[in-house]
Coordinates of C-alpha atoms in Angstrom, one line a residue:
X107 CA 108.9 112.4 94.8
X108 CA 111.0 111.8 97.9
X109 CA 112.6 115.2 97.7
X110 CA 109.3 116.9 97.2
X111 CA 107.8 115.1 100.2
X112 CA 110.8 116.0 102.4
X113 CA 110.6 119.7 101.3
X114 CA 106.9 119.9 101.9
X115 CA 107.1 118.2 105.3
X116 CA 109.8 120.7 106.3
X117 CA 107.7 123.7 105.3
X118 CA 104.7 122.5 107.2
X119 CA 106.7 121.6 110.3
X120 CA 108.2 125.1 110.3
X121 CA 104.7 126.6 110.0
X122 CA 103.5 124.4 112.9
X123 CA 106.3 125.7 115.1
X124 CA 105.2 129.3 115.0
X125 CA 102.1 131.0 116.3
X126 CA 98.7 129.7 115.1
X127 CA 97.9 133.0 113.3
X128 CA 101.1 132.6 111.2
X129 CA 99.9 129.2 109.8
X130 CA 97.6 131.1 107.4
X131 CA 99.2 132.4 104.2
X132 CA 97.7 134.3 101.2
X133 CA 98.1 132.8 97.8
X134 CA 96.7 134.9 94.9
X135 CA 93.0 135.1 95.6
X136 CA 92.8 132.7 98.5
X137 CA 93.8 132.1 102.1
X138 CA 95.4 128.8 102.9
X139 CA 95.7 127.0 106.2
X140 CA 98.2 124.2 106.4
X141 CA 98.2 121.2 108.7
X142 CA 98.8 117.4 108.7
X143 CA 99.4 114.2 110.5
X144 CA 102.0 111.5 110.6
X145 CA 101.4 108.0 112.1
X146 CA 104.4 105.7 112.5
X147 CA 103.4 102.1 113.4
X148 CA 105.1 98.9 114.5
X149 CA 103.0 95.8 114.0
X150 CA 103.7 92.1 115.0
X151 CA 101.4 89.2 114.4
X152 CA 101.2 85.6 115.8
X153 CA 100.3 84.3 112.3
X154 CA 103.2 82.1 111.0
X155 CA 103.2 83.8 107.6
X156 CA 103.5 87.4 108.9
X157 CA 106.5 89.6 109.1
X158 CA 107.0 92.1 112.0
X159 CA 107.1 95.5 110.4
X160 CA 107.9 99.2 111.1
X161 CA 106.2 101.5 108.6
X162 CA 104.4 104.9 108.1
X163 CA 100.7 104.3 108.3
X164 CA 99.8 107.8 107.3
X165 CA 101.8 110.8 106.2
X166 CA 99.4 113.5 105.2
X167 CA 99.5 117.2 104.5
X168 CA 96.3 119.2 104.5
X169 CA 95.6 122.5 102.8
X170 CA 92.3 124.2 103.7
X171 CA 91.6 126.9 101.1
X172 CA 89.2 129.8 101.6
X173 CA 88.4 131.9 98.6
X174 CA 85.3 133.6 100.1
X175 CA 82.9 132.7 102.9
X176 CA 80.9 130.9 100.2
X177 CA 83.6 129.0 98.3
X178 CA 86.3 126.9 100.0
X179 CA 88.2 123.7 99.3
X180 CA 90.5 121.0 100.8
X181 CA 93.4 119.1 99.4
X182 CA 94.9 116.2 101.4
X183 CA 97.5 114.0 99.8
X184 CA 99.0 111.0 101.6
X185 CA 102.7 110.1 101.2
X186 CA 102.8 106.8 103.2
X187 CA 104.6 104.0 101.4
X188 CA 106.8 106.5 99.5
X189 CA 104.2 107.5 96.9
X190 CA 101.6 110.3 96.7
X191 CA 97.9 109.3 96.9
X192 CA 95.0 111.7 97.1
X193 CA 92.7 111.3 100.1
X194 CA 90.3 114.3 100.5
X195 CA 90.2 116.6 97.5
X196 CA 87.0 118.7 97.1
X197 CA 85.5 122.1 96.6
X198 CA 82.7 123.2 98.9
X199 CA 79.8 125.7 98.6
X200 CA 78.9 127.1 102.0
X201 CA 75.3 128.4 101.7
X202 CA 75.1 128.8 105.5
X203 CA 76.4 127.2 108.7
X204 CA 73.5 124.7 108.2
X205 CA 73.8 123.9 104.5
X206 CA 76.9 122.9 102.5
X207 CA 77.5 121.1 99.2
X208 CA 80.8 119.6 98.2
X209 CA 82.1 118.1 95.0
X210 CA 85.2 115.9 94.7
X211 CA 86.6 113.0 96.8
X212 CA 85.5 112.5 100.4
X213 CA 84.1 109.9 102.8
X214 CA 80.7 108.4 101.9
X215 CA 77.8 109.1 104.2
X216 CA 78.0 105.7 106.0
X217 CA 79.7 104.2 109.0
X218 CA 80.3 106.0 112.3
X219 CA 83.8 104.5 112.7
X220 CA 84.9 105.5 109.2
X221 CA 83.5 109.0 109.5
X222 CA 85.5 109.5 112.7
X223 CA 88.9 110.9 112.0
X224 CA 92.0 108.7 112.4
X225 CA 93.4 111.5 114.6
X226 CA 90.6 110.9 117.1
X227 CA 90.0 107.2 117.1
X228 CA 91.4 105.3 120.1
X229 CA 91.7 102.0 118.1
X230 CA 94.8 102.0 115.8
X231 CA 93.2 100.0 113.0
X232 CA 89.5 100.2 112.2
X233 CA 89.4 96.7 110.7
X234 CA 91.4 95.0 113.4
X235 CA 93.7 93.5 110.9
X236 CA 96.0 90.6 111.8
X237 CA 99.0 90.4 109.4
X238 CA 99.3 87.1 107.6
X239 CA 95.6 86.2 107.9
X240 CA 93.2 86.2 105.0
X241 CA 90.0 84.4 104.3
X242 CA 86.9 86.5 105.2
X243 CA 84.3 85.6 102.6
X244 CA 84.4 88.1 99.7
X245 CA 86.6 90.6 101.4
X246 CA 89.7 88.7 102.4
X247 CA 91.6 89.8 105.5
X248 CA 90.0 89.1 108.9
X249 CA 86.2 89.2 109.4
X250 CA 85.4 92.5 111.2
X251 CA 82.8 95.3 111.1
X252 CA 85.0 97.8 109.3
X253 CA 86.6 95.2 107.0
X254 CA 83.1 94.5 105.6
X255 CA 81.9 98.1 105.3
X256 CA 85.2 99.3 103.7
X257 CA 85.9 96.4 101.2
X258 CA 82.2 96.2 100.1
X259 CA 82.5 99.9 99.2
X260 CA 79.8 101.0 101.6
X261 CA 82.1 103.2 103.7
X262 CA 85.5 105.0 103.0
X263 CA 86.2 107.6 100.3
X264 CA 84.7 107.9 96.9
X265 CA 84.3 110.6 94.2
X266 CA 81.0 112.5 93.8
X267 CA 78.8 115.1 95.4
X268 CA 78.0 115.5 99.1
X269 CA 75.2 117.4 101.0
X270 CA 75.5 118.4 104.6
X271 CA 72.4 119.9 106.3
X272 CA 71.3 120.5 109.9
X273 CA 68.4 122.0 111.8
X274 CA 68.2 122.0 115.5
X275 CA 69.0 118.6 116.9
X276 CA 68.9 116.9 113.5
X277 CA 71.7 116.7 110.9
X278 CA 71.7 115.0 107.6
X279 CA 74.6 113.8 105.4
X280 CA 74.1 112.5 101.9
X281 CA 76.4 111.4 99.1
X282 CA 76.1 110.4 95.4
X283 CA 79.3 108.8 94.2
X284 CA 80.8 106.7 91.5
X285 CA 80.9 103.7 93.8
X286 CA 84.4 102.6 92.7
X287 CA 86.4 104.0 95.6
X288 CA 89.3 106.3 96.1
X289 CA 91.0 107.7 93.0
X290 CA 89.2 105.3 90.6
X291 CA 87.1 106.4 87.6
X292 CA 83.5 105.1 87.4
X293 CA 83.1 101.7 85.6
X294 CA 79.5 102.0 84.6
X295 CA 76.7 104.5 84.1
X296 CA 75.2 104.0 87.5
X297 CA 75.9 105.8 90.8
X298 CA 75.9 104.9 94.5
X299 CA 73.7 106.7 97.0
X300 CA 74.1 107.0 100.8
X301 CA 72.2 109.0 103.4
X302 CA 72.8 109.4 107.2
X303 CA 70.4 111.0 109.6
X304 CA 71.6 111.9 113.1
X305 CA 69.6 113.0 116.1
X306 CA 71.3 114.7 119.1
X307 CA 69.0 113.1 121.7
X308 CA 70.8 115.0 124.5
X309 CA 74.0 117.1 124.7
X310 CA 75.9 113.9 125.3
X311 CA 74.1 111.3 123.2
X312 CA 73.8 111.1 119.4
X313 CA 71.8 108.4 117.5
X314 CA 72.1 107.8 113.8
X315 CA 70.6 105.7 111.1
X316 CA 71.9 105.3 107.5
X317 CA 71.4 103.4 104.3
X318 CA 73.7 102.9 101.3
X319 CA 72.6 101.7 97.8
X320 CA 75.8 100.6 96.1
X321 CA 76.1 100.0 92.3
X322 CA 78.5 97.5 90.9
X323 CA 79.3 95.8 87.6
X324 CA 77.8 92.3 87.7
X325 CA 80.2 89.4 86.8
X326 CA 77.7 88.3 84.0
X327 CA 77.5 91.8 82.7
X328 CA 75.3 94.7 83.3
X329 CA 74.8 96.8 86.5
X330 CA 73.5 95.6 89.8
X331 CA 72.7 97.2 93.2
X332 CA 73.5 96.1 96.7
X333 CA 72.2 97.6 99.9
X334 CA 73.5 98.1 103.4
X335 CA 72.0 99.6 106.5
X336 CA 73.5 100.7 109.9
X337 CA 72.3 102.1 113.2
X338 CA 74.8 103.6 115.7
X339 CA 74.9 105.5 118.9
X340 CA 77.7 107.7 120.3
X341 CA 77.9 108.8 124.0
X342 CA 80.3 111.5 125.1
X343 CA 83.1 112.9 123.0
X344 CA 86.8 112.7 122.4
X345 CA 89.3 113.4 125.2
X346 CA 86.6 114.1 127.8
X347 CA 85.9 111.2 130.2
X348 CA 83.7 108.3 129.0
X349 CA 83.3 107.9 125.3
X350 CA 81.3 105.1 123.6
X351 CA 80.7 104.3 120.0
X352 CA 78.5 101.3 119.1
X353 CA 77.0 100.3 115.8
X354 CA 75.3 97.4 114.0
X355 CA 75.2 96.9 110.3
X356 CA 73.9 94.5 107.7
X357 CA 73.1 94.1 104.0
X358 CA 74.3 92.5 100.8
X359 CA 77.8 91.0 100.5
X360 CA 78.0 91.5 96.7
X361 CA 81.4 90.0 96.6
X362 CA 80.0 86.7 97.7
X363 CA 77.4 85.6 95.1
X364 CA 75.6 82.3 95.0
X365 CA 75.2 80.4 91.7
X366 CA 72.1 82.3 90.8
X367 CA 73.9 85.6 91.2
X368 CA 72.3 86.7 94.5
X369 CA 74.5 88.4 97.1
X370 CA 75.0 86.7 100.5
X371 CA 73.6 88.6 103.5
X372 CA 76.1 89.9 106.0
X373 CA 75.8 91.3 109.5
X374 CA 78.2 92.9 111.9
X375 CA 78.4 94.9 115.1
X376 CA 81.1 96.8 117.0
X377 CA 81.5 98.8 120.2
X378 CA 84.5 100.8 121.3
X379 CA 84.6 102.2 124.9
X380 CA 87.3 104.5 126.2
X381 CA 87.9 106.7 129.2
X382 CA 90.1 109.8 129.1
X383 CA 91.8 110.7 132.3
X384 CA 93.7 114.0 132.6
X385 CA 97.1 113.7 134.3
X386 CA 99.6 116.1 135.7
X387 CA 103.1 116.0 134.3
X388 CA 105.5 117.5 131.8
X389 CA 105.4 114.7 129.2
X390 CA 101.8 113.6 129.1
X391 CA 98.5 115.5 129.6
X392 CA 96.2 112.4 129.7
X393 CA 95.9 108.7 129.4
X394 CA 93.0 106.7 127.9
X395 CA 92.4 103.0 128.4
X396 CA 90.1 101.5 125.8
X397 CA 88.4 98.3 124.7
X398 CA 86.8 97.1 121.5
X399 CA 84.5 94.1 120.7
X400 CA 83.6 93.4 117.1
X401 CA 81.7 90.6 115.4
X402 CA 81.2 90.0 111.7
X403 CA 79.3 87.3 109.8
X404 CA 80.2 87.7 106.1
X405 CA 77.7 85.1 104.8
X406 CA 74.5 84.4 106.6
X407 CA 73.9 81.4 104.4
X408 CA 77.1 79.7 105.6
X409 CA 77.5 78.3 109.1
X410 CA 80.4 79.1 111.4
X411 CA 82.2 81.6 109.1
X412 CA 82.0 84.6 111.5
X413 CA 84.5 85.9 113.9
X414 CA 85.1 88.1 117.0
X415 CA 87.8 90.7 117.5
X416 CA 88.7 91.9 121.0
X417 CA 91.0 94.9 121.4
X418 CA 92.4 96.1 124.7
X419 CA 94.6 99.2 124.4
X420 CA 96.0 102.4 125.9
X421 CA 96.6 105.9 124.6
X422 CA 98.9 108.4 126.2
X423 CA 98.4 112.0 125.1
X424 CA 101.2 114.5 124.7
X425 CA 99.3 117.5 123.4
X426 CA 96.0 117.8 121.7
X427 CA 95.7 114.8 119.3
X428 CA 99.5 114.0 119.4
X429 CA 99.7 110.8 121.3
X430 CA 101.3 107.4 121.7
X431 CA 99.2 104.2 121.6
X432 CA 99.3 100.4 121.9
X433 CA 96.6 97.9 120.8
X434 CA 96.3 94.2 121.0
X435 CA 93.9 92.9 118.4
X436 CA 92.7 89.4 119.3
X437 CA 91.0 87.6 116.4
X438 CA 88.8 84.7 117.4
X439 CA 87.1 82.9 114.5
X440 CA 84.2 80.5 114.9
X441 CA 86.3 78.0 113.0
X442 CA 90.1 78.0 113.3
X443 CA 92.7 79.2 115.7
X444 CA 92.8 82.5 117.7
X445 CA 95.5 84.8 116.5
X446 CA 96.9 88.1 117.8
X447 CA 98.3 91.3 116.4
X448 CA 100.2 93.8 118.6
X449 CA 100.4 97.4 117.3
X450 CA 102.2 100.4 118.6
X451 CA 101.7 103.8 116.9
X452 CA 103.0 107.3 117.3
X453 CA 100.4 110.0 116.3
X454 CA 101.8 113.4 115.3
X455 CA 99.1 116.0 114.7
X456 CA 99.9 119.5 113.5

């Protein structure tokens, strides 16, 4: 596997070094465009049980495949950690620019921060993880917005079918999936359903509402459903002055059940504000100071089990989405000690 990864990475890097038009190749009855990303991270935590670590956070190769204008596909494996793991893998039917249907593995139609690409995000880790800390009710790790939406299987990738539709200032994203997550077969006969409606209120402001009905196997047997909702707003866009993403979410923490089997209610909110400033110079084209505040309460029936995360940070852009970044995630629980995690990451985009 290691030799395969090295060979594939070499091929793609060679393709990325030539003109953009040469990055497309023909393979039998299709045209293939290659790309990818590599994120190398250093992380250090104040938690006594943590270990400072250098590691590859993502090493992904992307193949976008066009058979006709109507039929296309994407394959995106990840080689981080020294093993191959499929991320996106789907075929897509392009009925028009305003209507597309995909089948395979992709992100569910839920959570503004999860649907934003890791190549765009100014925060290094969506869940604000602090190595060595674990204990958020039902989901382990630290209590944060994205920790809850991801580990409760409302957000992140799953296998199923996806609908993308738009008309004027409105766009709609819907998914029907197994509900078991990435590269996992379904465990029951039920499916999970998510829908996200977005209104472009102005050229610079987008408001969205979404709901996810998630199926899961109940501990006592049989199938159960849990629900989650979210409302978010986005102001501005990436690498263009002020950019704001803010969201609030709530619903059923189905991994925290009371003795009667009812799920605990959870709530969370998060806001990330950044400001891109172009600069003159041969090494960097822009800098971007940023800040995040996140709050999560994993169990509304239990007092003082929530937590805040504060993240100051800075990105320095080299070209396009290739950049260097630092974040300091400050985890402040309602009960317990404040802990810190320093993260530095190099983002290669090709």
